[in-house]
Structures are given as C-alpha cells and as structure tokens.
CSV table of C-alpha atoms and ligand atoms in Angstrom, one decimal:
chain,number,residue,atom,x,y,z
A,1404,MET,CA,54.7,123.7,105.9
A,1405,TRP,CA,57.0,125.8,103.8
A,1406,GLN,CA,58.9,126.8,106.9
A,1407,GLU,CA,59.2,123.2,108.0
A,1408,GLN,CA,60.6,122.2,104.7
A,1409,THR,CA,63.2,125.0,104.8
A,1410,GLU,CA,64.2,124.0,108.4
A,1411,LEU,CA,64.4,120.3,107.4
A,1412,HIS,CA,66.6,121.3,104.4
A,1413,GLU,CA,68.9,123.1,106.8
A,1414,ILE,CA,69.1,120.0,109.1
A,1415,TYR,CA,69.9,117.8,106.1
A,1416,CYS,CA,72.7,120.2,105.1
A,1417,LEU,CA,74.1,120.4,108.6
A,1418,THR,CA,74.1,116.6,108.9
A,1419,ALA,CA,76.1,116.3,105.7
A,1420,ALA,CA,79.3,117.1,107.7
A,1421,LYS,CA,80.2,115.6,111.1
A,1422,GLN,CA,81.9,118.8,112.4
A,1423,ASN,CA,78.5,120.6,112.3
A,1424,TRP,CA,77.1,118.7,115.2
A,1425,ARG,CA,77.3,121.7,117.6
A,1426,LYS,CA,75.7,123.9,115.0
A,1427,LEU,CA,73.0,121.3,114.6
A,1428,ILE,CA,72.2,121.4,118.4
A,1429,ALA,CA,72.1,125.2,118.3
A,1430,PHE,CA,69.8,125.1,115.3
A,1431,GLY,CA,67.6,122.6,117.1
A,1432,ASP,CA,67.0,125.3,119.8
A,1433,THR,CA,65.3,127.5,117.3
A,1434,LEU,CA,62.8,124.9,116.1
A,1435,GLN,CA,59.1,124.6,117.0
A,1436,LEU,CA,58.4,121.7,119.4
A,1437,GLU,CA,56.5,119.7,116.7
A,1438,LEU,CA,59.4,119.5,114.3
A,1439,LYS,CA,61.9,119.0,117.1
A,1440,ARG,CA,59.9,116.0,118.3
A,1441,LYS,CA,59.6,114.6,114.7
A,1442,LEU,CA,63.3,114.6,114.5
A,1443,LEU,CA,64.3,113.6,118.0
A,1444,TRP,CA,62.4,113.1,121.3
A,1445,ILE,CA,64.9,115.0,123.4
A,1446,TRP,CA,67.6,117.3,122.1
A,1447,PRO,CA,70.7,117.0,124.3
A,1448,THR,CA,73.0,119.9,124.9
A,1449,THR,CA,76.6,119.7,123.6
A,1450,ALA,CA,77.8,119.1,127.2
A,1451,ASN,CA,75.3,116.2,127.4
A,1452,VAL,CA,76.6,114.6,124.2
A,1453,LEU,CA,80.2,115.0,125.3
A,1454,LYS,CA,79.5,113.5,128.8
A,1455,PHE,CA,77.7,110.6,127.2
A,1456,ASN,CA,80.6,109.8,124.9
A,1457,GLN,CA,83.0,110.1,127.7
A,1458,ALA,CA,81.0,107.5,129.7
A,1459,LEU,CA,81.1,105.2,126.6
A,1460,SER,CA,84.9,105.6,126.5
A,1461,GLU,CA,85.3,104.9,130.2
A,1462,LEU,CA,83.2,101.8,129.9
A,1463,GLN,CA,85.0,100.9,126.7
A,1464,ILE,CA,81.6,100.4,124.9
A,1465,GLN,CA,82.4,100.1,121.3
A,1466,ASN,CA,79.1,98.9,119.7
A,1467,ILE,CA,75.6,100.1,120.4
A,1468,LEU,CA,72.3,98.8,119.1
A,1469,SER,CA,69.7,101.6,119.4
A,1470,ILE,CA,66.3,100.1,119.5
A,1471,GLY,CA,63.5,102.3,118.2
A,1472,CYS,CA,66.0,105.0,117.1
A,1473,GLY,CA,63.4,106.9,115.0
A,1474,SER,CA,65.2,109.2,112.6
A,1475,GLY,CA,68.6,108.3,114.2
A,1476,LEU,CA,69.4,112.0,114.8
A,1477,LEU,CA,70.5,111.3,118.3
A,1478,GLU,CA,72.7,108.5,117.2
A,1479,TRP,CA,74.1,110.8,114.4
A,1480,LEU,CA,75.0,113.4,117.1
A,1481,MET,CA,76.7,110.9,119.3
A,1482,LEU,CA,78.7,109.5,116.4
A,1483,ALA,CA,79.6,112.9,115.0
A,1484,ALA,CA,80.8,114.2,118.4
A,1485,ALA,CA,82.9,111.1,118.9
A,1486,GLU,CA,84.3,111.3,115.4
A,1487,ASN,CA,83.0,107.7,114.8
A,1488,ARG,CA,85.1,106.2,117.6
A,1489,PHE,CA,82.3,103.7,118.2
A,1490,ASN,CA,79.6,102.0,116.1
A,1491,ILE,CA,75.9,102.5,116.4
A,1492,TYR,CA,73.4,100.2,114.7
A,1493,GLY,CA,69.8,101.5,114.5
A,1494,LEU,CA,66.7,99.4,114.6
A,1495,GLU,CA,63.1,100.5,113.8
A,1496,ARG,CA,59.8,99.1,112.9
A,1497,ASP,CA,57.7,99.8,109.8
A,1498,ALA,CA,60.1,100.1,106.9
A,1499,ASN,CA,57.2,101.3,104.7
A,1500,TRP,CA,56.8,104.4,106.8
A,1501,TRP,CA,60.5,105.2,107.2
A,1502,CYS,CA,61.1,104.7,103.5
A,1503,SER,CA,58.0,106.8,102.5
A,1504,LYS,CA,58.1,110.4,101.3
A,1505,TYR,CA,56.3,111.5,104.5
A,1506,ALA,CA,58.9,110.4,107.0
A,1507,VAL,CA,62.0,112.5,107.8
A,1508,LYS,CA,65.3,111.3,106.4
A,1509,SER,CA,67.2,108.7,108.5
A,1510,PHE,CA,70.4,110.0,109.8
A,1511,VAL,CA,72.0,106.6,110.4
A,1512,PRO,CA,71.3,103.5,108.3
A,1513,LEU,CA,68.1,101.8,109.7
A,1514,ASN,CA,67.5,98.1,110.1
A,1515,TYR,CA,63.9,97.0,110.5
A,1516,VAL,CA,62.1,94.7,112.9
A,1517,GLU,CA,60.2,93.1,110.0
A,1518,HIS,CA,63.4,91.6,108.7
A,1519,ALA,CA,63.6,89.0,111.5
A,1520,ARG,CA,66.7,87.1,110.2
A,1521,LEU,CA,68.7,90.3,109.8
A,1522,ASN,CA,67.8,91.3,113.3
A,1523,ALA,CA,69.2,88.2,114.9
A,1524,LYS,CA,72.4,88.9,112.9
A,1525,LEU,CA,72.4,92.5,114.0
A,1526,LEU,CA,72.2,91.5,117.7
A,1527,THR,CA,75.1,89.1,117.1
A,1528,ASP,CA,77.2,91.5,115.1
A,1529,CYS,CA,76.7,94.2,117.7
A,1530,CYS,CA,78.4,92.0,120.3
A,1531,ALA,CA,80.8,90.2,118.0
A,1532,GLY,CA,83.9,92.2,118.8
A,1533,VAL,CA,86.2,92.0,121.8
A,1534,TYR,CA,84.8,95.2,123.3
A,1535,PRO,CA,81.7,95.5,125.4
A,1536,CYS,CA,78.5,96.3,123.6
A,1537,ALA,CA,75.2,98.0,124.7
A,1538,LEU,CA,71.5,98.1,123.9
A,1539,LEU,CA,70.2,101.6,123.9
A,1540,PHE,CA,66.5,102.6,124.4
A,1541,CYS,CA,65.7,106.3,124.1
A,1542,TYR,CA,62.1,107.3,125.0
A,1543,PHE,CA,61.1,103.7,124.2
A,1544,ASN,CA,57.6,102.8,125.3
A,1545,ASP,CA,56.8,99.1,124.9
A,1546,ARG,CA,57.5,96.9,127.9
A,1547,GLN,CA,57.0,93.6,126.3
A,1548,ALA,CA,59.2,94.4,123.3
A,1549,PHE,CA,61.8,95.8,125.7
A,1550,LEU,CA,61.8,92.5,127.6
A,1551,ASP,CA,62.0,90.5,124.4
A,1552,TYR,CA,65.0,92.4,123.2
A,1553,LEU,CA,66.7,92.1,126.6
A,1554,ASN,CA,66.1,88.3,126.6
A,1555,ILE,CA,68.1,87.7,123.4
A,1556,PHE,CA,70.8,90.3,124.1
A,1557,VAL,CA,74.1,88.7,124.9
A,1558,GLY,CA,76.0,91.9,125.7
A,1559,ASN,CA,76.7,93.5,129.1
A,1560,TRP,CA,75.4,97.0,129.0
A,1561,LEU,CA,72.0,98.5,128.8
A,1562,ILE,CA,71.5,102.3,128.3
A,1563,ILE,CA,68.1,103.8,129.0
A,1564,ILE,CA,67.4,107.5,128.2
A,1565,GLY,CA,64.1,109.0,129.3
A,1566,PRO,CA,62.4,111.4,131.6
A,1567,GLN,CA,62.7,111.7,135.3
A,1568,PRO,CA,59.9,109.8,136.9
A,1569,ASN,CA,56.8,111.7,138.2
A,1570,LEU,CA,56.9,114.3,135.4
A,1571,GLY,CA,53.8,112.9,133.8
A,1572,ILE,CA,55.8,111.6,130.8
A,1573,HIS,CA,55.5,107.9,130.4
A,1574,THR,CA,58.2,105.7,128.9
A,1575,ASP,CA,58.7,102.0,129.5
A,1576,PRO,CA,61.4,101.4,130.5
A,1577,ASN,CA,61.9,104.5,132.5
A,1578,PRO,CA,65.6,105.1,133.3
A,1579,LEU,CA,65.2,105.3,137.1
A,1580,GLN,CA,62.4,102.8,137.4
A,1581,ALA,CA,63.4,100.2,134.8
A,1582,GLN,CA,62.0,97.2,136.8
A,1583,LEU,CA,64.8,94.9,135.7
A,1584,PRO,CA,65.4,91.5,137.2
A,1585,THR,CA,67.8,92.5,140.1
A,1586,GLU,CA,69.6,89.3,139.9
A,1587,GLN,CA,70.5,90.0,136.3
A,1588,TRP,CA,71.1,93.8,136.0
A,1589,ALA,CA,72.5,96.5,138.3
A,1590,LEU,CA,72.4,100.2,138.0
A,1591,HIS,CA,76.0,101.3,137.2
A,1592,SER,CA,75.8,105.1,136.7
A,1593,LEU,CA,73.6,108.0,135.8
A,1594,LEU,CA,73.9,111.2,133.7
A,1595,GLN,CA,71.6,114.1,134.0
A,1596,TRP,CA,70.5,115.2,130.5
A,1597,THR,CA,68.9,118.6,130.1
A,1598,GLU,CA,66.8,119.6,133.1
A,1599,HIS,CA,64.4,116.7,133.0
A,1600,ASN,CA,66.0,113.7,131.4
A,1601,ILE,CA,68.3,110.9,132.7
A,1602,VAL,CA,70.7,108.5,131.0
A,1603,ALA,CA,71.0,105.3,133.0
A,1604,PHE,CA,73.7,102.7,132.5
A,1605,TYR,CA,72.9,99.3,133.7
A,1606,LYS,CA,75.4,96.5,133.8
A,1607,LYS,CA,74.6,92.8,133.4
A,1608,LEU,CA,75.7,90.7,136.5
A,1609,THR,CA,77.6,87.7,135.3
B,1263,SAM,C1,59.0,107.9,121.1
B,1263,SAM,S1,59.8,107.2,119.7
B,1263,SAM,C2,61.5,107.6,120.1
B,1263,SAM,C3,62.4,107.7,118.9
B,1263,SAM,C4,63.9,108.0,119.2
B,1263,SAM,N1,64.5,107.0,120.0
B,1263,SAM,C5,64.0,109.4,119.8
B,1263,SAM,O1,64.5,109.5,120.9
B,1263,SAM,O2,63.6,110.4,119.2
B,1263,SAM,C6,59.8,105.4,120.0
B,1263,SAM,C7,60.2,104.7,118.7
B,1263,SAM,O3,60.2,103.3,119.0
B,1263,SAM,C8,59.8,102.6,117.8
B,1263,SAM,N2,59.4,101.2,118.2
B,1263,SAM,C9,58.3,100.9,118.9
B,1263,SAM,N3,58.2,99.6,119.1
B,1263,SAM,C10,59.4,99.0,118.5
B,1263,SAM,C11,59.9,97.7,118.4
B,1263,SAM,N4,59.2,96.7,118.9
B,1263,SAM,N5,61.1,97.6,117.8
B,1263,SAM,C12,61.8,98.7,117.4
B,1263,SAM,N6,61.3,99.9,117.4
B,1263,SAM,C13,60.1,100.1,118.0
B,1263,SAM,C14,58.7,103.5,117.3
B,1263,SAM,O4,58.5,103.2,115.9
B,1263,SAM,C15,59.3,104.9,117.5
B,1263,SAM,O5,60.0,105.4,116.5
C-alpha cells in the first residue's frame, strides 16, 4: 500500500508537466500490473502514441469524446504528446466513485453519464467545430451502451482500441470485430498497439 501511494505520487508529479509524457510511459513499465490497470487498461509505447497522433492529424480529427475513459491517463498521454493540438472530452459513469478518496485522480476533466443534459451538450460540442470529430472507446465492454452512444453521435469517426480477437480478452466492441451496421460504418485503417492491441478507425458512410 505504501509503495502504491509512492508510485501514485510519482505519477501525479509526472503528469503535472506535459513534457514528461515519455518519462511517464517509461515509469509505467516499472509498475505492478494491478496499479497499471487501475490507471490505464493498456499502456501504449511512445511510438504507439506518436502514430496515433499522426493518424489524427492525417484525418484532421480535432475533437474526441472518449467514452468510459477511466482515469483519463491515456487521453492525457495523447494530449501531452500532441502538445494539445486537439481536444479530448472524457465521459465516465459514477461521479461518486471518481470523486471519492478511493479512486485515482482524473488526468483529464471528467464528465459524467448521470448528468444527462450535460452529455447531450457534450456530444454536440464535440462535433460543433468545422473539423471532423471522433468517438473513442478504449477497452469498453457494454454493447448496448456502445450502440446507444453511436445512435446519437453526429460525427464521422469512430476509434476503437482493444485486444486482438481470440486472446481470451473480451471487450465489446472489439476493434476487429466491431459488428457495426455495414451500411453506416466502414473500417478505414488500423494501428498495431503493443504486441496484442489494435486501434481501429471506422468512418461513417454518408
Ligand atoms: C475497462 S474500463 C477502461 C477504462 C479506460 N478507457 C482505459 O482504457 O483504461 C471501462 C470503463 O468504462 C466505463 N463505463 C462503463 N459503462 C459506461 C457507460 N455506459 N458510459 C460511460 N462509461 C462507461 C467504466 O466505468 C470503466 O471505467
């Protein structure tokens, strides 16, 4: 417990300055799996983050709404590496938990599912600009909620991060087996993240 507190303290110090994002990833490599998972489901490498940000630039995606972002550490890494060239909004459920003393600190400002009116505004704001916007699901695991979000999303891009299929790790949606309505969404591109994870970019067919 004492060790975990010390390590968390180090994480909080590192995330105080954007230029520490590489150090943060290196520090993540030294952590025990339990704390790593508490902070972030998969820890990307620096090359993974740079490739992801490059893909966002190529697709001109400027705003991202990350659903079920947890602590938001992944989103912090992406933003820090991109020097805030795009915006990420985070959405979570259970404000009581995330605001409690037991939860880890949030690394991006969190919005909560319970605040229904704010969420509608969030989805609108995310796509209000002239640039394309995206919904992001990383290790999300609720099919019905995923479909509900997709139904009200007016943007053109969907990003799903998760495990390669057939590894015995279940997420829903899975990036390669997203089971999207084919007349509405098409797979645009894939990135390999770490040895076992995939980032899939899907484009809405207009
Ligand atoms: C496995 S965790 C992944 C967290 C984070 N994306 C990551 O990669 O570390 C799934 C997250 O989805 C959140 N979640 C589940 N259902 C949700 C919903 N309907 N709306 C928003 N978030 C939800 C959970 O609270 C949980 O934090």
